Amino acid sequence: MPPQDADVPHRRISSLSPFQHRIFLAVWIASLASNFGGLIQSVGAAWLMTSIGASADLIALVQASTTLPIMLFSLMAGAIADNFDRRQLMLVSQLFLLAVSVALTLCTYYGLVTPWLLLGFTFLVGCGTAFNGPAWQSLVGEMVPRADLPAAIALNSMGFNIARSLGPALGGIIVATVGAFAAFAVNAISYLGLIVVLARWRLVRPPRTLPPEALGSAMAAGIRYIAMSPNLSVVLLRGAAFGVAAIAVQALMPLVARDLIQGGPLTYGLLLGGFGAGAVGGALLSARLRQALSLEALVRIAFISFAVCASVAGLSPFTLVTIVAMALGGASWVLALSSFNATVQLSSPRWVVGRALALYQMATFGGMAFGSWIWGVAAARFGTSDALLIAAGVLVAGAVLGLRLPLPEMKTLNLDPLNHWTEPDLAVDILPRSGPVVITIEYMIRETDVAAFLAVMAERRRIRRRDGARHWTLLRDLENPEVWLERYHSPTWLDYVRHNQRITQADAIVGERLRDLHQGPGRPRVHRMIERQPGGLPLDPGSHGHDLAEPLTDPTRSS
């Protein structure tokens, strides 16, 4: 379980507060080393592909083969992370990456690598990264308390940008002095620290009382949760918009160095360094800015600041001025993306956070991939300067979009499980897979309260459908107009139990409002029924209708 804020009620929150939690600090340091290794490996792979005489399209595919698995497998990885031990999934991913890197090192050392074999290895590295990502990001919420989560995410971004600023240069030195195989060997060694930290970490978490969801159902549940959660849908849309527009600066940075400020590889390295240094500064300032500004104000400033970065990069002929603009862009990059990431985590209960992060990652990376192509085409047609100015205009439009689709403030939303529901005693014994199960809830509502009841029921419908209910309907009795029936289906009894265990503290407010409006004796009456066709099941004489009885795993029975 993550550290609780109640343990440190008077602790002042700063950008470095997450480092007070030993496990986060250990994983952060180990991940920093792993990020360095990954970037060094990327340099080695790109140079090796060039040195073995591959064509230009195969050279370009090196980067694509690493990022494609993130688009293909992130949602699957998020579903696995939500249904199994995230620490173990991350550990398995790191061991897989270690094995692939060792194999690549040996094949390169003995001269066995061909262009397609190298692409295969880089694709496998991308697969390991894709499965590692959702587990690692969702584990942050179990390493630090909720109040420290935005700062922890910003520190993770800072670590990656530190590695991105220095890693490629270090990789170039290693490849030039020793060879590509040494870059791959360094990457293999870089996984060891994180593997050791994860293997030694003993994460204490509540035991699971239900079996894991089937993979297809879990992936569909993640998509449904996002689709039925307006706050999360807005975050994904804004994140994709930022990715499409902001990637222009990084995609066109080599052309800025070569054509706009008349520099060479050293100038390009300085621009990268400026961007990385700005990212570090943005991460360090993030906690203070979040305390002073609303989330939406912070993100709008990041959009506009990045637009300034793109405009200056497109117009300035001076190296120093462009480096300063890149620093501003790096700070804005971290502030925007860490804000989106933190909002996704704070807006998602733990049962679905891995899938929510995976879908956010797919939206953002997809936006970046699409944007890279768009801005490359724009630069070829209109010139690098004009392409950057157009990107700046799109970024300003992204800030204006916040007037229509503002990001939610999630500081007070309690998404901890309610844990009030207990499985009822049933007269008919059923299997977990038995179904469909039909649920009706009967309310007595006065005529004067109908408008308020319908308004609350609109929110209840969204929550029910978001958490897996099907065929939700609201019915009114024509003979007794005060009687209302809420009706929905669950595919199986297990799905019904899982649906009720997903109710959060925030969701409970809707149930309380409905109970306040209910005027009948006692609480609203719940009927749980299983749908059956006539003649569908042979019954033993005198039985209550046993329906292939088998208890759920460790059920909690109601008294």
Coordinates of C-alpha atoms in Angstrom, one line a residue:
M1 CA 0.0 0.0 0.0
P2 CA 1.3 3.5 -0.7
P3 CA 2.4 5.8 2.2
Q4 CA -0.6 7.7 3.5
D5 CA -0.8 11.5 3.8
A6 CA -2.2 11.1 7.3
D7 CA 1.2 9.8 8.5
V8 CA 2.8 13.2 7.8
P9 CA 0.0 15.8 8.2
H10 CA 2.2 18.8 8.5
R11 CA 4.9 17.9 5.9
R12 CA 5.5 20.6 3.4
I13 CA 5.1 19.4 -0.2
S14 CA 7.9 20.3 -2.6
S15 CA 9.1 19.2 -6.0
L16 CA 11.6 16.9 -4.2
S17 CA 9.1 15.5 -1.6
P18 CA 8.8 12.1 -3.3
F19 CA 12.5 11.4 -2.7
Q20 CA 11.6 11.2 1.0
H21 CA 10.1 7.8 0.2
R22 CA 13.0 5.3 0.0
I23 CA 11.4 3.0 -2.5
F24 CA 10.6 5.8 -4.9
L25 CA 14.2 7.2 -4.6
A26 CA 15.7 3.7 -5.2
V27 CA 13.5 3.0 -8.2
W28 CA 14.0 6.5 -9.6
I29 CA 17.8 6.2 -9.5
A30 CA 17.7 2.7 -11.0
S31 CA 15.3 3.9 -13.7
L32 CA 17.6 6.9 -14.5
A33 CA 20.4 4.4 -15.1
S34 CA 18.1 2.3 -17.3
N35 CA 17.0 5.4 -19.3
F36 CA 20.7 6.2 -20.0
G37 CA 21.2 2.6 -21.1
G38 CA 18.2 2.8 -23.4
L39 CA 19.3 6.0 -25.1
I40 CA 22.9 4.7 -25.5
Q41 CA 21.4 1.5 -27.1
S42 CA 19.4 3.7 -29.5
V43 CA 22.5 5.4 -30.7
G44 CA 24.3 2.1 -31.1
A45 CA 21.4 0.6 -33.1
A46 CA 21.1 3.6 -35.4
W47 CA 24.9 3.6 -36.1
L48 CA 25.1 -0.2 -36.5
M49 CA 22.3 -0.1 -39.1
T50 CA 24.2 2.6 -41.0
S51 CA 27.5 0.8 -40.8
I52 CA 26.2 -2.5 -42.1
G53 CA 25.0 -0.8 -45.3
A54 CA 21.3 -0.8 -44.8
S55 CA 19.1 1.4 -47.0
A56 CA 17.7 4.7 -45.8
D57 CA 14.2 3.3 -45.2
L58 CA 15.6 0.5 -43.0
I59 CA 17.6 3.1 -41.0
A60 CA 14.5 5.1 -40.5
L61 CA 12.7 1.9 -39.3
V62 CA 15.0 1.6 -36.3
Q63 CA 13.1 4.3 -34.4
A64 CA 9.8 3.1 -35.7
S65 CA 10.4 -0.5 -34.6
T66 CA 11.0 0.7 -31.0
T67 CA 7.9 2.9 -30.7
L68 CA 5.4 0.7 -32.7
P69 CA 5.0 -1.8 -29.9
I70 CA 4.0 1.0 -27.5
M71 CA 1.0 1.7 -29.8
L72 CA 0.2 -2.0 -30.3
F73 CA 0.6 -3.4 -26.8
S74 CA 0.1 -0.6 -24.3
L75 CA -3.6 -1.3 -23.6
M76 CA -2.9 -5.0 -23.2
A77 CA -0.1 -4.2 -20.9
G78 CA -2.3 -1.9 -18.9
A79 CA -5.0 -4.6 -18.5
I80 CA -2.3 -7.1 -17.3
A81 CA -0.9 -4.5 -14.9
D82 CA -4.4 -3.9 -13.4
N83 CA -5.2 -7.6 -13.0
F84 CA -1.8 -8.9 -11.7
D85 CA 1.0 -7.8 -9.5
R86 CA 2.5 -4.7 -11.1
R87 CA 5.8 -5.1 -9.4
Q88 CA 6.2 -8.6 -10.8
L89 CA 5.1 -7.5 -14.3
M90 CA 7.7 -4.7 -14.2
L91 CA 10.3 -7.2 -13.0
V92 CA 9.5 -9.7 -15.8
S93 CA 9.6 -6.9 -18.3
Q94 CA 13.1 -5.9 -17.1
L95 CA 14.4 -9.5 -17.2
F96 CA 13.0 -9.8 -20.7
L97 CA 14.8 -6.6 -21.8
L98 CA 18.0 -7.8 -20.2
A99 CA 17.8 -11.1 -22.1
V100 CA 17.1 -9.3 -25.4
S101 CA 20.0 -6.8 -24.8
V102 CA 22.4 -9.6 -24.0
A103 CA 21.5 -11.5 -27.1
L104 CA 21.9 -8.4 -29.2
T105 CA 25.3 -7.7 -27.7
L106 CA 26.5 -11.2 -28.4
C107 CA 25.2 -11.2 -32.0
T108 CA 26.8 -7.9 -32.7
Y109 CA 30.1 -8.9 -31.1
Y110 CA 30.3 -12.0 -33.3
G111 CA 29.2 -10.2 -36.4
L112 CA 25.9 -12.0 -36.9
V113 CA 23.7 -9.0 -37.1
T114 CA 21.8 -8.3 -40.4
P115 CA 19.5 -5.3 -40.9
W116 CA 16.3 -7.3 -40.4
L117 CA 17.7 -9.1 -37.3
L118 CA 18.6 -5.8 -35.8
L119 CA 15.0 -4.5 -36.5
G120 CA 13.7 -7.7 -34.8
F121 CA 15.8 -7.0 -31.7
T122 CA 14.8 -3.3 -31.5
F123 CA 11.1 -4.4 -31.9
L124 CA 11.5 -6.8 -29.0
V125 CA 13.1 -4.0 -26.9
G126 CA 10.0 -1.9 -27.8
C127 CA 7.8 -4.7 -26.6
G128 CA 9.5 -4.9 -23.3
T129 CA 9.2 -1.1 -22.9
A130 CA 5.5 -1.2 -23.8
F131 CA 4.7 -3.8 -21.1
N132 CA 7.0 -2.1 -18.6
G133 CA 5.4 1.4 -19.0
P134 CA 1.9 1.1 -17.6
A135 CA 3.1 -1.1 -14.7
W136 CA 5.8 1.4 -13.8
Q137 CA 3.6 4.5 -14.1
S138 CA 0.8 3.0 -12.1
L139 CA 3.2 1.7 -9.4
V140 CA 4.2 5.3 -8.6
G141 CA 0.8 5.7 -6.9
E142 CA 1.8 2.8 -4.6
M143 CA 5.2 4.3 -3.8
V144 CA 4.2 7.8 -2.7
P145 CA 1.0 9.3 -1.1
R146 CA -1.6 11.0 -3.3
A147 CA -0.3 14.5 -2.4
D148 CA 3.2 13.7 -3.8
L149 CA 2.0 12.0 -6.9
P150 CA 2.2 15.0 -9.3
A151 CA 5.7 15.8 -8.1
A152 CA 6.7 12.2 -8.5
I153 CA 5.5 12.1 -12.1
A154 CA 7.4 15.3 -12.8
L155 CA 10.6 13.8 -11.3
N156 CA 10.2 10.8 -13.6
S157 CA 10.0 13.2 -16.5
M158 CA 13.0 15.0 -15.3
G159 CA 15.0 11.8 -15.0
F160 CA 14.2 10.9 -18.6
N161 CA 15.1 14.3 -19.8
I162 CA 18.4 14.2 -17.9
A163 CA 19.2 11.0 -19.7
R164 CA 18.0 12.4 -23.0
S165 CA 20.3 15.4 -22.7
L166 CA 23.4 13.4 -22.0
G167 CA 22.7 9.8 -23.1
P168 CA 23.0 10.3 -26.9
A169 CA 26.4 12.1 -26.5
L170 CA 27.6 9.4 -24.2
G171 CA 26.4 6.7 -26.6
G172 CA 28.2 8.4 -29.5
I173 CA 31.5 8.3 -27.5
I174 CA 31.0 4.6 -26.6
V175 CA 30.2 3.6 -30.2
A176 CA 33.1 5.7 -31.6
T177 CA 35.7 4.4 -29.2
V178 CA 34.7 0.8 -28.6
G179 CA 31.9 -0.2 -31.0
A180 CA 28.1 -0.7 -31.2
F181 CA 28.3 -3.9 -29.2
A182 CA 29.6 -2.0 -26.2
A183 CA 26.6 0.3 -26.4
F184 CA 24.3 -2.7 -26.2
A185 CA 26.4 -4.2 -23.4
V186 CA 26.1 -1.0 -21.4
N187 CA 22.3 -1.1 -21.9
A188 CA 22.2 -4.7 -20.7
I189 CA 24.1 -3.7 -17.5
S190 CA 21.8 -0.7 -16.9
Y191 CA 18.8 -3.1 -16.3
L192 CA 20.5 -4.8 -13.4
G193 CA 20.0 -2.1 -10.8
L194 CA 16.3 -1.8 -11.4
I195 CA 16.0 -5.6 -11.4
V196 CA 17.7 -5.8 -8.0
V197 CA 15.5 -3.0 -6.5
L198 CA 12.3 -4.6 -7.7
A199 CA 13.3 -8.1 -6.5
R200 CA 14.0 -6.8 -3.0
W201 CA 10.9 -4.6 -2.7
R202 CA 8.2 -6.3 -0.7
L203 CA 5.0 -4.6 -1.6
V204 CA 2.2 -5.1 0.9
R205 CA -1.3 -5.0 -0.8
P206 CA -4.7 -6.3 0.1
P207 CA -5.4 -9.8 -1.1
R208 CA -7.5 -10.2 -4.2
T209 CA -10.9 -11.8 -3.5
L210 CA -11.9 -12.2 -7.2
P211 CA -10.1 -13.9 -10.1
P212 CA -8.5 -11.7 -12.8
E213 CA -10.6 -10.5 -15.7
A214 CA -10.2 -12.2 -19.0
L215 CA -7.7 -10.1 -21.1
G216 CA -10.3 -9.1 -23.8
S217 CA -12.9 -8.1 -21.2
A218 CA -10.3 -6.2 -19.2
M219 CA -9.2 -4.2 -22.3
A220 CA -12.8 -3.5 -23.2
A221 CA -13.5 -2.4 -19.6
G222 CA -10.6 0.1 -19.8
I223 CA -11.9 1.6 -23.1
R224 CA -15.4 1.8 -21.6
Y225 CA -14.2 3.5 -18.5
I226 CA -12.4 6.2 -20.4
A227 CA -15.4 6.6 -22.8
M228 CA -17.8 7.0 -19.9
S229 CA -15.6 9.3 -17.9
P230 CA -15.8 12.9 -19.4
N231 CA -12.9 14.1 -17.3
L232 CA -10.5 11.4 -18.6
S233 CA -11.7 11.9 -22.2
V234 CA -10.8 15.6 -22.0
V235 CA -7.3 14.7 -20.6
L236 CA -6.7 12.3 -23.5
L237 CA -7.9 14.8 -26.1
R238 CA -5.8 17.6 -24.7
G239 CA -2.8 15.3 -24.4
A240 CA -3.1 14.2 -28.0
A241 CA -3.4 17.8 -29.1
F242 CA -0.3 18.8 -27.2
G243 CA 1.6 15.8 -28.6
V244 CA 0.6 16.6 -32.2
A245 CA 1.7 20.3 -32.0
A246 CA 4.6 20.3 -29.6
I247 CA 6.5 17.4 -31.2
A248 CA 7.2 19.8 -34.1
V249 CA 10.1 21.4 -32.1
Q250 CA 11.8 18.1 -31.5
A251 CA 11.1 16.6 -34.9
L252 CA 12.5 19.7 -36.7
M253 CA 15.3 20.4 -34.2
P254 CA 18.1 19.0 -36.5
L255 CA 16.8 21.3 -39.3
V256 CA 16.8 24.2 -36.9
A257 CA 20.4 23.5 -36.1
R258 CA 21.5 23.1 -39.7
D259 CA 19.4 25.5 -41.6
L260 CA 18.1 28.3 -39.4
I261 CA 21.2 28.9 -37.2
Q262 CA 23.8 27.5 -39.6
G263 CA 25.2 25.0 -37.1
G264 CA 26.4 21.4 -37.1
P265 CA 26.2 18.3 -34.8
L266 CA 27.6 20.3 -31.9
T267 CA 24.9 22.9 -32.3
Y268 CA 22.3 20.2 -32.4
G269 CA 23.7 18.7 -29.2
L270 CA 23.5 22.2 -27.5
L271 CA 19.9 22.5 -28.5
L272 CA 19.1 19.1 -27.1
G273 CA 21.0 20.0 -23.9
G274 CA 19.0 23.3 -23.6
F275 CA 15.7 21.4 -24.0
G276 CA 16.8 18.8 -21.4
A277 CA 18.0 21.5 -18.9
G278 CA 14.7 23.3 -19.3
A279 CA 12.9 20.0 -18.6
V280 CA 14.8 19.6 -15.3
G281 CA 14.0 23.1 -14.3
G282 CA 10.3 22.6 -15.1
A283 CA 10.2 19.5 -13.0
L284 CA 11.8 21.3 -10.0
L285 CA 9.4 24.2 -10.3
S286 CA 6.3 22.0 -10.8
A287 CA 5.2 21.7 -7.2
R288 CA 5.4 25.4 -6.5
L289 CA 3.5 26.2 -9.7
R290 CA 0.8 23.7 -8.9
Q291 CA 0.2 25.3 -5.5
A292 CA 0.0 28.8 -7.1
L293 CA -2.1 27.9 -10.2
S294 CA -5.0 25.8 -11.2
L295 CA -4.3 22.8 -13.3
E296 CA -6.0 24.3 -16.4
A297 CA -4.1 27.6 -15.9
L298 CA -0.8 25.7 -15.7
V299 CA -1.5 23.7 -18.8
R300 CA -2.5 26.8 -20.8
I301 CA 0.7 28.5 -19.8
A302 CA 2.6 25.4 -21.0
F303 CA 0.8 25.5 -24.3
I304 CA 1.5 29.2 -24.8
S305 CA 5.1 28.9 -23.6
F306 CA 5.8 26.1 -26.0
A307 CA 4.3 28.2 -28.8
V308 CA 6.8 30.9 -27.9
C309 CA 9.6 28.3 -28.1
A310 CA 8.4 27.2 -31.5
S311 CA 8.1 30.8 -32.8
V312 CA 11.6 31.8 -31.6
A313 CA 13.1 28.6 -33.0
G314 CA 11.5 29.4 -36.3
L315 CA 12.6 33.0 -36.4
S316 CA 15.9 33.3 -34.5
P317 CA 19.2 33.1 -36.4
F318 CA 21.1 33.2 -33.1
T319 CA 22.3 30.1 -31.4
L320 CA 22.1 31.4 -27.8
V321 CA 18.6 32.7 -28.3
T322 CA 17.4 29.4 -29.7
I323 CA 19.0 27.5 -26.8
V324 CA 17.1 29.7 -24.4
A325 CA 13.9 29.0 -26.3
M326 CA 14.6 25.3 -26.2
A327 CA 15.0 25.5 -22.4
L328 CA 11.5 27.2 -22.2
G329 CA 10.2 24.4 -24.4
G330 CA 11.7 21.7 -22.2
A331 CA 10.1 23.2 -19.1
S332 CA 6.7 23.5 -20.8
W333 CA 7.0 19.9 -22.1
V334 CA 7.5 18.5 -18.6
L335 CA 4.8 20.7 -17.0
A336 CA 2.2 19.8 -19.6
L337 CA 2.9 16.0 -19.9
S338 CA 3.3 15.5 -16.1
S339 CA 0.1 17.4 -15.5
F340 CA -1.8 15.2 -17.9
N341 CA -0.2 12.0 -16.5
A342 CA -1.0 13.0 -12.9
T343 CA -4.6 13.9 -13.8
V344 CA -5.1 10.5 -15.4
Q345 CA -3.8 8.8 -12.2
L346 CA -5.8 11.0 -9.8
S347 CA -8.9 10.6 -11.9
S348 CA -8.8 6.8 -12.1
P349 CA -9.4 4.2 -9.3
R350 CA -6.7 1.7 -8.7
W351 CA -8.6 -1.2 -10.5
V352 CA -8.3 0.6 -13.8
V353 CA -5.4 3.0 -13.5
G354 CA -3.0 0.9 -15.6
R355 CA -5.4 0.8 -18.5
A356 CA -6.2 4.5 -18.2
L357 CA -2.5 5.3 -18.3
A358 CA -2.0 3.0 -21.3
L359 CA -4.8 4.7 -23.2
Y360 CA -3.3 8.1 -22.3
Q361 CA 0.1 6.9 -23.5
M362 CA -1.4 5.6 -26.8
A363 CA -3.2 8.9 -27.4
T364 CA -0.1 11.0 -26.6
F365 CA 2.4 8.9 -28.5
G366 CA 0.0 8.5 -31.4
G367 CA -0.3 12.3 -31.5
M368 CA 3.5 12.7 -31.5
A369 CA 3.9 10.1 -34.2
F370 CA 1.2 11.7 -36.4
G371 CA 2.6 15.2 -35.6
S372 CA 6.2 14.2 -36.6
W373 CA 5.0 13.1 -40.0
I374 CA 2.7 16.2 -40.4
W375 CA 5.5 18.7 -39.5
G376 CA 8.0 16.9 -41.7
V377 CA 5.7 17.2 -44.6
A378 CA 5.0 20.9 -43.7
A379 CA 8.8 21.7 -43.4
A380 CA 9.4 20.1 -46.8
R381 CA 6.6 22.1 -48.4
F382 CA 6.7 25.4 -46.7
G383 CA 10.2 25.5 -45.0
T384 CA 11.3 24.8 -41.5
S385 CA 10.6 28.3 -40.2
D386 CA 7.0 28.4 -41.5
A387 CA 6.3 24.9 -40.2
L388 CA 7.4 25.9 -36.7
L389 CA 5.3 29.1 -36.9
I390 CA 2.2 27.0 -37.9
A391 CA 2.9 24.6 -35.0
A392 CA 3.0 27.7 -32.7
G393 CA -0.4 28.7 -34.0
V394 CA -1.8 25.2 -33.3
L395 CA -0.4 25.3 -29.7
V396 CA -2.1 28.6 -29.1
A397 CA -5.3 27.0 -30.4
G398 CA -4.7 24.2 -27.9
A399 CA -4.6 26.7 -25.1
V400 CA -7.8 28.3 -26.3
L401 CA -9.4 24.8 -26.4
G402 CA -9.1 24.9 -22.7
L403 CA -11.9 27.5 -22.6
R404 CA -14.2 24.9 -24.0
L405 CA -12.7 21.7 -22.6
P406 CA -11.0 22.6 -19.3
L407 CA -9.0 20.0 -17.4
P408 CA -10.7 18.9 -14.2
E409 CA -9.5 19.8 -10.7
M410 CA -9.3 16.4 -8.9
K411 CA -7.8 17.4 -5.6
T412 CA -10.8 16.5 -3.5
L413 CA -12.1 13.4 -5.4
N414 CA -11.9 10.3 -3.3
L415 CA -11.5 7.3 -5.6
D416 CA -10.7 4.8 -2.8
P417 CA -13.0 1.7 -2.9
L418 CA -16.2 2.1 -0.9
N419 CA -16.0 -1.5 0.4
H420 CA -19.5 -1.4 1.9
W421 CA -21.0 -3.9 -0.4
T422 CA -21.2 -7.6 0.7
E423 CA -22.3 -10.5 -1.4
P424 CA -25.9 -11.3 -0.5
D425 CA -27.2 -14.7 0.6
L426 CA -29.0 -16.3 -2.3
A427 CA -31.7 -19.0 -2.2
V428 CA -30.5 -20.3 -5.6
D429 CA -26.9 -21.5 -5.8
I430 CA -25.2 -20.3 -8.9
L431 CA -21.8 -20.4 -10.5
P432 CA -19.7 -17.3 -10.9
R433 CA -20.2 -17.7 -14.6
S434 CA -24.0 -18.0 -14.4
G435 CA -26.0 -15.3 -16.0
P436 CA -27.2 -13.0 -17.4
V437 CA -28.1 -11.4 -14.0
V438 CA -30.8 -8.8 -14.0
I439 CA -30.9 -6.2 -11.3
T440 CA -33.9 -4.0 -10.4
I441 CA -33.9 -1.3 -7.7
E442 CA -37.3 0.1 -6.7
Y443 CA -37.7 3.7 -5.5
M444 CA -40.6 5.6 -4.2
I445 CA -40.3 9.2 -5.4
R446 CA -42.8 12.1 -4.8
E447 CA -44.0 14.1 -7.8
T448 CA -42.2 17.2 -6.5
D449 CA -38.9 15.3 -6.4
V450 CA -39.1 13.8 -9.9
A451 CA -36.9 16.5 -11.6
A452 CA -34.2 16.1 -9.0
F453 CA -34.4 12.3 -9.1
L454 CA -34.0 12.3 -12.9
A455 CA -31.0 14.5 -12.7
V456 CA -29.3 12.2 -10.2
M457 CA -30.3 9.2 -12.2
A458 CA -28.4 10.6 -15.2
E459 CA -25.2 10.4 -13.2
R460 CA -26.1 7.0 -11.9
R461 CA -26.6 5.7 -15.4
R462 CA -23.1 7.0 -16.4
I463 CA -21.5 5.3 -13.4
R464 CA -23.3 2.1 -13.9
R465 CA -22.4 1.8 -17.6
R466 CA -18.8 3.0 -16.9
D467 CA -18.3 0.2 -14.4
G468 CA -19.7 -2.6 -16.7
A469 CA -23.5 -2.6 -16.4
R470 CA -25.4 -3.3 -19.6
H471 CA -28.9 -2.5 -20.9
W472 CA -29.5 0.2 -18.2
T473 CA -33.0 1.5 -18.2
L474 CA -35.3 3.6 -15.9
L475 CA -38.9 2.6 -15.7
R476 CA -42.0 4.4 -14.2
D477 CA -45.0 2.5 -13.0
L478 CA -48.1 3.6 -14.9
E479 CA -50.5 2.6 -12.2
N480 CA -48.5 3.9 -9.3
P481 CA -46.5 6.9 -10.6
E482 CA -44.4 7.2 -7.4
V483 CA -42.8 3.8 -8.2
W484 CA -39.6 3.9 -10.3
L485 CA -37.5 1.0 -11.3
E486 CA -33.8 1.2 -12.1
R487 CA -32.9 -1.9 -14.2
Y488 CA -29.6 -3.2 -15.6
H489 CA -27.9 -6.4 -16.6
S490 CA -24.6 -8.0 -15.8
P491 CA -23.3 -10.8 -18.1
T492 CA -22.5 -13.1 -15.1
W493 CA -22.8 -13.2 -11.4
L494 CA -19.0 -12.6 -11.2
D495 CA -19.4 -9.5 -13.3
Y496 CA -22.1 -8.3 -10.9
V497 CA -19.9 -8.8 -7.9
R498 CA -17.0 -7.1 -9.7
H499 CA -19.3 -4.2 -10.7
N500 CA -20.2 -3.6 -7.0
Q501 CA -16.6 -3.8 -5.8
R502 CA -15.7 -1.0 -8.2
I503 CA -17.9 1.5 -6.4
T504 CA -15.7 4.4 -5.0
Q505 CA -16.2 6.8 -2.2
A506 CA -17.0 9.5 -4.8
D507 CA -19.6 7.3 -6.4
A508 CA -21.3 6.7 -3.1
I509 CA -22.4 10.3 -3.0
V510 CA -24.9 9.6 -5.9
G511 CA -26.3 6.6 -4.0
E512 CA -26.8 8.8 -0.9
R513 CA -28.7 11.4 -2.9
L514 CA -31.0 8.7 -4.3
R515 CA -31.7 7.3 -0.8
D516 CA -32.5 10.8 0.4
L517 CA -35.1 11.1 -2.4
H518 CA -36.6 7.7 -1.7
Q519 CA -39.8 8.0 0.3
G520 CA -40.7 4.4 0.8
P521 CA -40.3 2.4 4.0
G522 CA -36.7 1.4 4.5
R523 CA -34.0 1.5 1.8
P524 CA -34.8 1.1 -1.9
R525 CA -35.7 -2.5 -2.6
V526 CA -33.2 -4.5 -4.7
H527 CA -34.2 -7.6 -6.8
R528 CA -31.4 -9.8 -8.2
M529 CA -32.7 -12.2 -10.8
I530 CA -31.1 -14.6 -13.3
E531 CA -32.5 -14.8 -16.8
R532 CA -33.6 -18.2 -17.8
Q533 CA -35.4 -19.7 -20.9
P534 CA -38.4 -22.1 -20.3
G535 CA -37.1 -25.7 -20.2
G536 CA -33.5 -24.5 -20.1
L537 CA -32.4 -26.3 -17.0
P538 CA -33.3 -29.7 -15.6
L539 CA -34.1 -29.4 -11.9
D540 CA -34.1 -32.0 -9.1
P541 CA -37.5 -32.5 -7.5
G542 CA -37.8 -30.5 -4.3
S543 CA -34.7 -28.4 -5.0
H544 CA -34.6 -24.6 -4.9
G545 CA -33.3 -24.5 -8.5
H546 CA -29.6 -25.1 -8.1
D547 CA -27.9 -23.4 -11.0
L548 CA -24.6 -25.4 -11.3
A549 CA -23.5 -24.3 -7.8
E550 CA -19.9 -23.2 -7.2
P551 CA -18.8 -20.5 -4.7
L552 CA -16.8 -17.4 -5.7
T553 CA -13.2 -17.3 -4.6
D554 CA -13.2 -16.2 -0.9
P555 CA -16.7 -14.6 -1.0
T556 CA -17.7 -12.2 1.7
R557 CA -21.2 -13.1 2.7
S558 CA -23.7 -10.6 4.0
S559 CA -25.1 -11.2 7.5

